[in-house]
Amino acid sequence: MDSAGQDISLGSPNRGLLSDSMTDVPVDAAAAAPAPAVEGLTEAEEEELRAELAKVEEEIVTLRQVLAAKERHCGELKRKLGLSALEGLKQNLSRSWHDVQVSNAYVKTSEKLGEWNEKMTQSDFYKKTQETLSQAGQKTSAALSTVGSAISRKLGDVRNSATFKSFEDRVGTIKSKVVGDRENGSDSPCSPTGSGDRPLPEHTPF
């Protein structure tokens, strides 16, 4: 250990005293001097600003404490009213969306989109496209109407044809025969009811 360390050791009789080698170390005057005032401000103005800054910081801390107390009170009221966190989230989203709608950026964006829409609808390209689509729709409707009329006409021709009438007459004749047979079925000799009144022959016992 060097002499400087021995002089300041606890067991040394010279403790508390600096050695000669340490007394020659110069002291930094800039570090010891107070910080200079901001350029353009006097000492009085600087002191006033520092006091105002401390007051504002104290007010911020107080407001944060008040806000935290209000939030706790709000949470207790919601709990007593049975409002869940989801309801609170919905209210916050609704309030945020309302704030967005009334914001300047949203209003300007809506106005800009309205201007673009108006310019687009008034452009020649949009008008030509709309006219083309309208004509295509009219042609499609006319084609479908023509097809429907042709089908109806074809069905009418089929019904008025001799083949269809002959077929219809045959179906009517068959239907009449079937209905007539059903009506006369009770008087038929083959009917099971015809022998219902006949006495059964008596069998002679052996």
Coordinates of N, CA and C in Angstrom, one line a residue:
M1 N 0.9 -1.2 0.0 CA 0.0 0.0 0.0 C 0.9 1.2 0.0
D2 N 0.5 2.3 -0.8 CA 1.4 3.5 -0.9 C 1.2 4.3 0.4
S3 N 1.9 5.4 0.4 CA 1.9 6.3 1.6 C 0.6 7.0 1.7
A4 N 0.0 7.4 0.6 CA -1.3 8.1 0.6 C -2.4 7.2 1.3
G5 N -2.4 5.9 0.9 CA -3.4 5.0 1.5 C -3.1 4.8 2.9
Q6 N -1.8 4.7 3.4 CA -1.5 4.6 4.8 C -1.9 5.8 5.6
D7 N -1.8 7.0 5.1 CA -2.1 8.2 5.9 C -3.6 8.3 6.1
I8 N -4.5 7.8 5.2 CA -5.9 7.9 5.5 C -6.5 6.7 6.0
S9 N -5.7 5.6 6.3 CA -6.3 4.4 6.9 C -6.7 4.7 8.3
L10 N -7.6 3.8 8.8 CA -8.2 4.0 10.1 C -7.2 3.8 11.2
G11 N -6.2 2.9 11.0 CA -5.3 2.7 12.1 C -4.1 3.7 12.1
S12 N -4.1 4.6 11.1 CA -3.0 5.5 11.1 C -3.2 6.7 12.0
P13 N -2.2 7.2 12.7 CA -2.4 8.4 13.5 C -2.7 9.6 12.8
N14 N -2.4 9.6 11.5 CA -2.6 10.8 10.6 C -3.9 10.7 9.9
R15 N -4.9 9.8 10.3 CA -6.1 9.7 9.6 C -6.9 11.1 9.7
G16 N -7.6 11.4 8.6 CA -8.3 12.7 8.5 C -7.5 13.7 7.9
L17 N -6.2 13.5 7.8 CA -5.3 14.6 7.2 C -4.9 14.1 5.8
L18 N -4.9 15.1 4.9 CA -4.5 14.8 3.5 C -3.0 14.8 3.4
S19 N -2.4 14.0 2.6 CA -1.0 14.0 2.4 C -0.6 15.2 1.5
D20 N 0.7 15.4 1.5 CA 1.1 16.5 0.7 C 0.9 16.4 -0.8
S21 N 0.9 15.1 -1.3 CA 0.6 14.9 -2.7 C -0.8 15.2 -3.1
M22 N -1.7 15.1 -2.2 CA -3.1 15.3 -2.5 C -3.5 16.8 -2.4
T23 N -2.7 17.5 -1.6 CA -3.1 19.0 -1.4 C -2.8 19.8 -2.7
D24 N -2.0 19.2 -3.6 CA -1.7 20.0 -4.8 C -2.7 19.8 -5.9
V25 N -3.7 18.9 -5.7 CA -4.7 18.7 -6.8 C -5.6 19.9 -6.9
P26 N -5.7 20.5 -8.1 CA -6.5 21.8 -8.2 C -8.0 21.4 -8.2
V27 N -8.8 22.3 -7.7 CA -10.2 22.2 -7.6 C -10.9 22.8 -8.8
D28 N -11.8 22.0 -9.5 CA -12.5 22.5 -10.7 C -13.5 23.6 -10.3
A29 N -13.2 24.8 -10.7 CA -14.0 26.0 -10.3 C -15.4 25.9 -11.0
A30 N -15.4 25.4 -12.3 CA -16.6 25.3 -13.0 C -17.6 24.4 -12.4
A31 N -17.1 23.2 -11.8 CA -18.0 22.3 -11.1 C -18.5 22.9 -9.8
A32 N -17.8 23.7 -9.1 CA -18.2 24.2 -7.9 C -19.1 25.4 -8.0
A33 N -19.1 26.1 -9.2 CA -19.9 27.3 -9.4 C -21.3 26.9 -9.7
P34 N -22.3 27.7 -9.4 CA -23.7 27.4 -9.7 C -24.0 27.4 -11.2
A35 N -25.0 26.7 -11.6 CA -25.3 26.7 -13.1 C -25.7 28.1 -13.5
P36 N -25.2 28.5 -14.6 CA -25.5 29.9 -15.1 C -27.0 30.0 -15.5
A37 N -27.5 31.2 -15.4 CA -28.9 31.4 -15.8 C -29.1 31.2 -17.3
V38 N -30.3 30.9 -17.7 CA -30.6 30.8 -19.1 C -30.4 32.1 -19.8
E39 N -29.9 31.9 -21.0 CA -29.5 33.1 -21.7 C -30.8 34.0 -22.0
G40 N -30.7 35.2 -21.7 CA -31.8 36.1 -21.9 C -32.7 36.3 -20.7
L41 N -32.5 35.6 -19.7 CA -33.3 35.7 -18.5 C -32.4 36.2 -17.3
T42 N -33.1 37.0 -16.5 CA -32.4 37.4 -15.3 C -32.6 36.4 -14.2
E43 N -31.8 36.5 -13.1 CA -32.0 35.6 -12.0 C -33.4 35.6 -11.4
A44 N -33.9 36.8 -11.3 CA -35.3 36.9 -10.8 C -36.3 36.2 -11.6
E45 N -36.2 36.4 -13.0 CA -37.1 35.7 -13.9 C -37.0 34.2 -13.8
E46 N -35.7 33.8 -13.7 CA -35.5 32.3 -13.6 C -36.1 31.7 -12.4
E47 N -35.9 32.4 -11.2 CA -36.5 32.0 -10.0 C -38.0 31.9 -10.1
E48 N -38.6 32.9 -10.7 CA -40.1 32.9 -10.9 C -40.6 31.8 -11.7
L49 N -39.8 31.5 -12.8 CA -40.2 30.4 -13.7 C -40.1 29.0 -13.0
R50 N -39.0 28.9 -12.2 CA -38.8 27.7 -11.5 C -39.9 27.5 -10.4
A51 N -40.3 28.5 -9.8 CA -41.4 28.4 -8.8 C -42.7 28.0 -9.5
E52 N -43.0 28.6 -10.7 CA -44.2 28.3 -11.4 C -44.2 26.9 -11.9
L53 N -43.0 26.4 -12.3 CA -42.8 25.0 -12.8 C -43.1 24.0 -11.6
A54 N -42.6 24.3 -10.5 CA -42.9 23.5 -9.3 C -44.3 23.5 -9.0
K55 N -45.0 24.6 -9.1 CA -46.4 24.7 -8.8 C -47.2 23.9 -9.8
V56 N -46.9 24.0 -11.1 CA -47.6 23.2 -12.1 C -47.4 21.7 -11.9
E57 N -46.2 21.3 -11.6 CA -45.9 19.9 -11.4 C -46.7 19.4 -10.2
E58 N -46.8 20.2 -9.1 CA -47.6 19.8 -8.0 C -49.1 19.7 -8.3
E59 N -49.6 20.6 -9.2 CA -51.0 20.5 -9.6 C -51.3 19.3 -10.4
I60 N -50.3 18.9 -11.3 CA -50.4 17.7 -12.1 C -50.5 16.4 -11.2
V61 N -49.7 16.4 -10.2 CA -49.8 15.2 -9.2 C -51.1 15.2 -8.6
T62 N -51.6 16.4 -8.2 CA -52.9 16.4 -7.5 C -54.0 16.0 -8.4
L63 N -54.0 16.4 -9.7 CA -55.0 16.1 -10.6 C -55.0 14.6 -10.9
R64 N -53.8 14.0 -11.0 CA -53.7 12.5 -11.2 C -54.3 11.8 -10.0
Q65 N -54.1 12.2 -8.8 CA -54.7 11.6 -7.7 C -56.2 11.7 -7.7
V66 N -56.7 12.9 -8.1 CA -58.2 13.1 -8.2 C -58.8 12.2 -9.2
L67 N -58.1 12.1 -10.4 CA -58.6 11.3 -11.5 C -58.6 9.8 -11.1
A68 N -57.6 9.4 -10.4 CA -57.6 8.0 -9.9 C -58.8 7.7 -8.9
A69 N -59.0 8.7 -8.0 CA -60.2 8.5 -7.1 C -61.5 8.5 -7.9
K70 N -61.6 9.4 -8.9 CA -62.9 9.4 -9.7 C -63.1 8.1 -10.4
E71 N -62.0 7.5 -11.0 CA -62.1 6.3 -11.7 C -62.5 5.1 -10.7
R72 N -62.0 5.1 -9.5 CA -62.4 4.1 -8.6 C -63.9 4.3 -8.2
H73 N -64.3 5.5 -8.0 CA -65.7 5.8 -7.7 C -66.6 5.4 -8.8
C74 N -66.2 5.7 -10.1 CA -67.0 5.3 -11.3 C -67.1 3.8 -11.4
G75 N -66.0 3.0 -11.1 CA -66.0 1.6 -11.1 C -67.0 1.0 -10.1
E76 N -67.0 1.6 -8.9 CA -68.0 1.2 -7.8 C -69.4 1.4 -8.3
L77 N -69.7 2.6 -8.9 CA -71.1 2.9 -9.3 C -71.5 1.9 -10.4
K78 N -70.6 1.6 -11.4 CA -70.9 0.6 -12.4 C -71.2 -0.8 -11.8
R79 N -70.4 -1.2 -10.8 CA -70.6 -2.5 -10.2 C -71.9 -2.5 -9.5
K80 N -72.3 -1.5 -8.8 CA -73.6 -1.5 -8.1 C -74.8 -1.5 -9.1
L81 N -74.6 -0.8 -10.2 CA -75.6 -0.8 -11.3 C -75.7 -2.1 -12.1
G82 N -74.7 -3.0 -11.9 CA -74.7 -4.2 -12.7 C -74.1 -4.0 -14.1
L83 N -73.4 -3.0 -14.3 CA -72.9 -2.7 -15.7 C -71.5 -3.5 -15.7
S84 N -71.4 -4.3 -16.8 CA -70.2 -5.2 -16.9 C -69.1 -4.4 -17.7
A85 N -68.0 -5.0 -17.7 CA -66.9 -4.3 -18.4 C -67.2 -4.2 -19.9
L86 N -68.0 -5.1 -20.5 CA -68.3 -5.1 -21.9 C -69.2 -3.8 -22.2
E87 N -70.1 -3.5 -21.3 CA -70.9 -2.3 -21.5 C -70.1 -1.1 -21.4
G88 N -69.1 -1.1 -20.5 CA -68.2 0.1 -20.5 C -67.4 0.2 -21.7
L89 N -67.0 -0.9 -22.3 CA -66.2 -0.9 -23.5 C -67.0 -0.4 -24.6
K90 N -68.3 -0.8 -24.7 CA -69.2 -0.3 -25.8 C -69.4 1.2 -25.6
Q91 N -69.6 1.7 -24.4 CA -69.8 3.1 -24.2 C -68.5 3.9 -24.7
N92 N -67.4 3.3 -24.3 CA -66.1 4.0 -24.7 C -65.9 4.0 -26.2
L93 N -66.3 2.9 -26.8 CA -66.1 2.8 -28.3 C -67.1 3.8 -29.0
S94 N -68.4 3.8 -28.4 CA -69.3 4.7 -29.0 C -68.9 6.2 -28.8
R95 N -68.4 6.5 -27.7 CA -67.9 7.9 -27.4 C -66.7 8.2 -28.3
S96 N -65.8 7.2 -28.5 CA -64.6 7.4 -29.3 C -65.1 7.6 -30.8
W97 N -66.0 6.8 -31.3 CA -66.5 7.0 -32.6 C -67.2 8.3 -32.9
H98 N -67.9 8.8 -31.8 CA -68.5 10.1 -32.0 C -67.5 11.2 -32.0
D99 N -66.4 11.0 -31.2 CA -65.3 12.0 -31.2 C -64.6 12.0 -32.6
V100 N -64.5 10.8 -33.2 CA -63.9 10.7 -34.5 C -64.8 11.4 -35.6
Q101 N -66.1 11.2 -35.5 CA -67.0 11.8 -36.5 C -67.0 13.3 -36.4
V102 N -66.8 13.9 -35.2 CA -66.9 15.3 -35.1 C -65.5 15.9 -35.3
S103 N -64.5 15.1 -35.4 CA -63.1 15.6 -35.6 C -62.9 16.3 -36.9
N104 N -62.0 17.2 -37.0 CA -61.7 17.9 -38.2 C -61.2 17.0 -39.3
A105 N -60.4 16.0 -39.0 CA -59.9 15.1 -40.0 C -61.0 14.3 -40.7
Y106 N -61.9 13.8 -39.8 CA -63.0 13.0 -40.4 C -63.9 13.9 -41.3
V107 N -64.2 15.1 -40.8 CA -65.1 16.0 -41.6 C -64.4 16.3 -42.9
K108 N -63.1 16.7 -42.9 CA -62.5 17.0 -44.1 C -62.4 15.8 -45.1
T109 N -62.2 14.6 -44.5 CA -62.1 13.4 -45.3 C -63.5 13.1 -46.0
S110 N -64.6 13.3 -45.2 CA -65.9 13.1 -45.7 C -66.2 14.1 -46.9
E111 N -65.8 15.3 -46.7 CA -66.0 16.3 -47.7 C -65.2 16.0 -49.0
K112 N -64.0 15.5 -48.8 CA -63.2 15.2 -49.9 C -63.7 14.0 -50.7
L113 N -64.2 13.0 -49.9 CA -64.9 11.8 -50.6 C -66.1 12.2 -51.3
G114 N -66.9 13.2 -50.8 CA -68.1 13.7 -51.4 C -67.7 14.4 -52.7
E115 N -66.7 15.2 -52.7 CA -66.2 15.8 -53.9 C -65.8 14.8 -55.0
W116 N -65.0 13.8 -54.6 CA -64.6 12.8 -55.5 C -65.8 12.0 -56.1
N117 N -66.7 11.7 -55.3 CA -67.9 11.0 -55.8 C -68.7 11.9 -56.8
E118 N -68.8 13.1 -56.5 CA -69.5 14.0 -57.4 C -68.8 14.2 -58.7
K119 N -67.5 14.3 -58.7 CA -66.7 14.4 -59.9 C -66.8 13.1 -60.7
M120 N -66.8 11.9 -60.0 CA -66.8 10.7 -60.7 C -68.2 10.5 -61.4
T121 N -69.3 10.8 -60.7 CA -70.6 10.7 -61.3 C -70.8 11.7 -62.5
Q122 N -70.1 12.8 -62.5 CA -70.3 13.7 -63.5 C -69.3 13.5 -64.7
S123 N -68.4 12.6 -64.6 CA -67.5 12.3 -65.6 C -68.1 11.6 -66.8
D124 N -67.5 11.8 -68.0 CA -68.0 11.2 -69.2 C -67.9 9.6 -69.1
F125 N -66.8 9.2 -68.6 CA -66.6 7.7 -68.5 C -67.7 7.1 -67.6
Y126 N -68.0 7.7 -66.5 CA -69.1 7.1 -65.6 C -70.4 7.1 -66.4
K127 N -70.7 8.2 -67.1 CA -72.0 8.3 -67.8 C -72.1 7.2 -68.9
K128 N -70.9 7.1 -69.7 CA -70.9 6.1 -70.7 C -71.1 4.6 -70.1
T129 N -70.4 4.4 -69.0 CA -70.5 3.1 -68.4 C -72.0 2.8 -67.9
Q130 N -72.6 3.8 -67.3 CA -74.0 3.7 -66.9 C -74.9 3.4 -68.0
E131 N -74.7 4.2 -69.1 CA -75.6 4.0 -70.3 C -75.4 2.6 -70.9
T132 N -74.1 2.1 -70.9 CA -73.9 0.8 -71.5 C -74.6 -0.3 -70.6
L133 N -74.4 -0.2 -69.3 CA -75.1 -1.2 -68.4 C -76.6 -1.1 -68.5
S134 N -77.1 0.1 -68.7 CA -78.6 0.2 -68.8 C -79.1 -0.4 -70.1
Q135 N -78.3 -0.2 -71.2 CA -78.7 -0.8 -72.5 C -78.6 -2.3 -72.4
A136 N -77.6 -2.8 -71.7 CA -77.4 -4.3 -71.6 C -78.6 -4.9 -70.8
G137 N -79.0 -4.2 -69.8 CA -80.1 -4.6 -69.0 C -81.4 -4.7 -69.8
Q138 N -81.6 -3.6 -70.6 CA -82.8 -3.6 -71.4 C -82.8 -4.7 -72.4
K139 N -81.7 -5.0 -73.0 CA -81.6 -6.0 -74.0 C -81.8 -7.4 -73.4
T140 N -81.3 -7.6 -72.2 CA -81.5 -8.9 -71.5 C -83.0 -9.1 -71.2
S141 N -83.6 -8.0 -70.7 CA -85.0 -8.1 -70.4 C -85.9 -8.4 -71.6
A142 N -85.5 -7.7 -72.7 CA -86.2 -8.0 -74.0 C -86.0 -9.4 -74.5
A143 N -84.8 -9.9 -74.3 CA -84.5 -11.3 -74.8 C -85.3 -12.3 -73.9
L144 N -85.3 -12.1 -72.6 CA -86.1 -13.0 -71.7 C -87.6 -12.9 -72.1
S145 N -88.1 -11.7 -72.3 CA -89.5 -11.6 -72.7 C -89.8 -12.3 -74.0
T146 N -88.9 -12.2 -74.9 CA -89.1 -12.9 -76.2 C -89.1 -14.4 -76.0
V147 N -88.2 -14.9 -75.2 CA -88.1 -16.4 -75.0 C -89.4 -16.8 -74.3
G148 N -89.9 -16.1 -73.3 CA -91.1 -16.4 -72.6 C -92.3 -16.5 -73.6
S149 N -92.4 -15.5 -74.4 CA -93.5 -15.4 -75.4 C -93.4 -16.6 -76.4
A150 N -92.2 -16.9 -76.8 CA -92.1 -18.0 -77.7 C -92.5 -19.4 -77.1
I151 N -92.1 -19.5 -75.8 CA -92.5 -20.8 -75.1 C -94.0 -20.9 -74.9
S152 N -94.6 -19.7 -74.6 CA -96.1 -19.7 -74.4 C -96.8 -20.0 -75.7
R153 N -96.3 -19.5 -76.8 CA -96.9 -19.7 -78.1 C -96.7 -21.2 -78.6
K154 N -95.5 -21.7 -78.2 CA -95.3 -23.1 -78.6 C -96.2 -24.0 -77.8
L155 N -96.4 -23.8 -76.5 CA -97.3 -24.6 -75.8 C -98.8 -24.5 -76.3
G156 N -99.2 -23.3 -76.7 CA -100.5 -23.1 -77.3 C -100.7 -23.9 -78.6
D157 N -99.6 -23.9 -79.4 CA -99.7 -24.7 -80.6 C -99.8 -26.2 -80.3
V158 N -99.1 -26.6 -79.3 CA -99.1 -28.0 -79.0 C -100.5 -28.4 -78.5
R159 N -101.1 -27.6 -77.7 CA -102.4 -27.9 -77.2 C -103.5 -27.9 -78.3
N160 N -103.3 -27.1 -79.3 CA -104.3 -27.0 -80.3 C -104.0 -28.0 -81.5
S161 N -103.0 -28.7 -81.3 CA -102.6 -29.7 -82.4 C -103.6 -30.9 -82.3
A162 N -103.7 -31.6 -83.5 CA -104.6 -32.7 -83.6 C -104.1 -33.9 -82.7
T163 N -102.8 -34.0 -82.6 CA -102.2 -35.1 -81.8 C -102.6 -34.9 -80.4
F164 N -102.4 -33.7 -79.8 CA -102.7 -33.4 -78.4 C -104.2 -33.6 -78.2
K165 N -105.1 -33.2 -79.1 CA -106.5 -33.3 -78.9 C -106.9 -34.8 -78.9
S166 N -106.3 -35.6 -79.8 CA -106.6 -37.0 -79.8 C -106.2 -37.7 -78.6
F167 N -105.0 -37.3 -78.1 CA -104.5 -37.9 -76.8 C -105.4 -37.5 -75.7
E168 N -105.9 -36.2 -75.7 CA -106.8 -35.7 -74.6 C -108.1 -36.5 -74.7
D169 N -108.6 -36.8 -75.9 CA -109.9 -37.5 -76.0 C -109.7 -38.9 -75.5
R170 N -108.6 -39.6 -75.8 CA -108.3 -40.9 -75.3 C -108.3 -41.0 -73.8
V171 N -107.6 -40.0 -73.2 CA -107.5 -39.9 -71.7 C -108.9 -39.7 -71.1
G172 N -109.7 -38.9 -71.8 CA -111.1 -38.7 -71.3 C -111.9 -40.0 -71.4
T173 N -111.8 -40.7 -72.5 CA -112.5 -41.9 -72.6 C -112.1 -43.0 -71.6
I174 N -110.8 -43.1 -71.4 CA -110.3 -44.1 -70.4 C -110.8 -43.7 -69.0
K175 N -110.8 -42.4 -68.7 CA -111.3 -41.9 -67.4 C -112.8 -42.2 -67.2
S176 N -113.6 -42.1 -68.3 CA -115.0 -42.3 -68.2 C -115.3 -43.8 -68.0
K177 N -114.5 -44.7 -68.7 CA -114.7 -46.1 -68.5 C -114.4 -46.5 -67.1
V178 N -113.3 -46.0 -66.5 CA -112.9 -46.3 -65.2 C -113.9 -45.9 -64.2
V179 N -114.4 -44.7 -64.3 CA -115.5 -44.2 -63.4 C -116.7 -45.0 -63.5
G180 N -117.1 -45.4 -64.8 CA -118.3 -46.2 -64.9 C -118.2 -47.5 -64.3
D181 N -117.1 -48.2 -64.5 CA -116.9 -49.5 -63.9 C -116.9 -49.5 -62.4
R182 N -116.4 -48.4 -61.8 CA -116.5 -48.3 -60.3 C -117.9 -48.1 -59.9
E183 N -118.7 -47.3 -60.6 CA -120.1 -47.1 -60.2 C -120.9 -48.4 -60.4
N184 N -120.7 -49.2 -61.4 CA -121.4 -50.5 -61.6 C -120.8 -51.7 -60.9
G185 N -119.8 -51.5 -60.2 CA -119.1 -52.6 -59.6 C -119.9 -53.3 -58.5
S186 N -120.9 -52.7 -57.9 CA -121.7 -53.3 -56.8 C -122.7 -54.3 -57.4
D187 N -123.2 -54.2 -58.7 CA -124.1 -55.1 -59.3 C -123.4 -56.2 -60.1
S188 N -122.1 -56.3 -60.1 CA -121.4 -57.3 -60.8 C -121.6 -58.7 -60.2
P189 N -121.8 -59.7 -61.0 CA -121.9 -61.0 -60.4 C -120.7 -61.5 -59.7
C190 N -119.6 -60.9 -60.0 CA -118.3 -61.3 -59.3 C -118.1 -60.7 -58.0
S191 N -119.1 -59.7 -57.7 CA -118.9 -59.0 -56.4 C -119.1 -59.9 -55.2
P192 N -118.3 -59.7 -54.2 CA -118.4 -60.6 -53.0 C -119.7 -60.4 -52.3
T193 N -120.4 -59.2 -52.6 CA -121.6 -59.0 -51.9 C -122.8 -59.7 -52.5
G194 N -122.6 -60.2 -53.7 CA -123.7 -61.0 -54.4 C -124.0 -62.2 -53.7
S195 N -123.1 -62.9 -53.1 CA -123.4 -64.2 -52.5 C -123.5 -64.0 -51.0
G196 N -123.7 -62.8 -50.6 CA -123.8 -62.5 -49.1 C -125.1 -63.0 -48.6
D197 N -126.2 -63.0 -49.4 CA -127.5 -63.4 -48.9 C -127.8 -64.9 -49.1
R198 N -126.9 -65.6 -49.8 CA -127.1 -67.0 -50.0 C -126.8 -67.8 -48.8
P199 N -127.7 -68.7 -48.4 CA -127.4 -69.5 -47.2 C -126.4 -70.6 -47.5
L200 N -125.5 -70.8 -46.6 CA -124.5 -71.8 -46.7 C -125.1 -73.2 -46.6
P201 N -124.6 -74.1 -47.5 CA -125.2 -75.5 -47.4 C -124.8 -76.1 -46.1
E202 N -125.8 -76.9 -45.6 CA -125.6 -77.6 -44.4 C -124.9 -78.9 -44.6
H203 N -123.9 -79.2 -43.9 CA -123.2 -80.4 -44.0 C -123.8 -81.5 -43.1
T204 N -124.1 -82.7 -43.7 CA -124.7 -83.8 -43.0 C -123.6 -84.4 -42.2
P205 N -123.8 -84.5 -40.9 CA -122.7 -85.1 -40.1 C -122.7 -86.6 -40.3
F206 N -121.6 -87.2 -40.3 CA -121.4 -88.6 -40.5 C -121.9 -89.4 -39.3

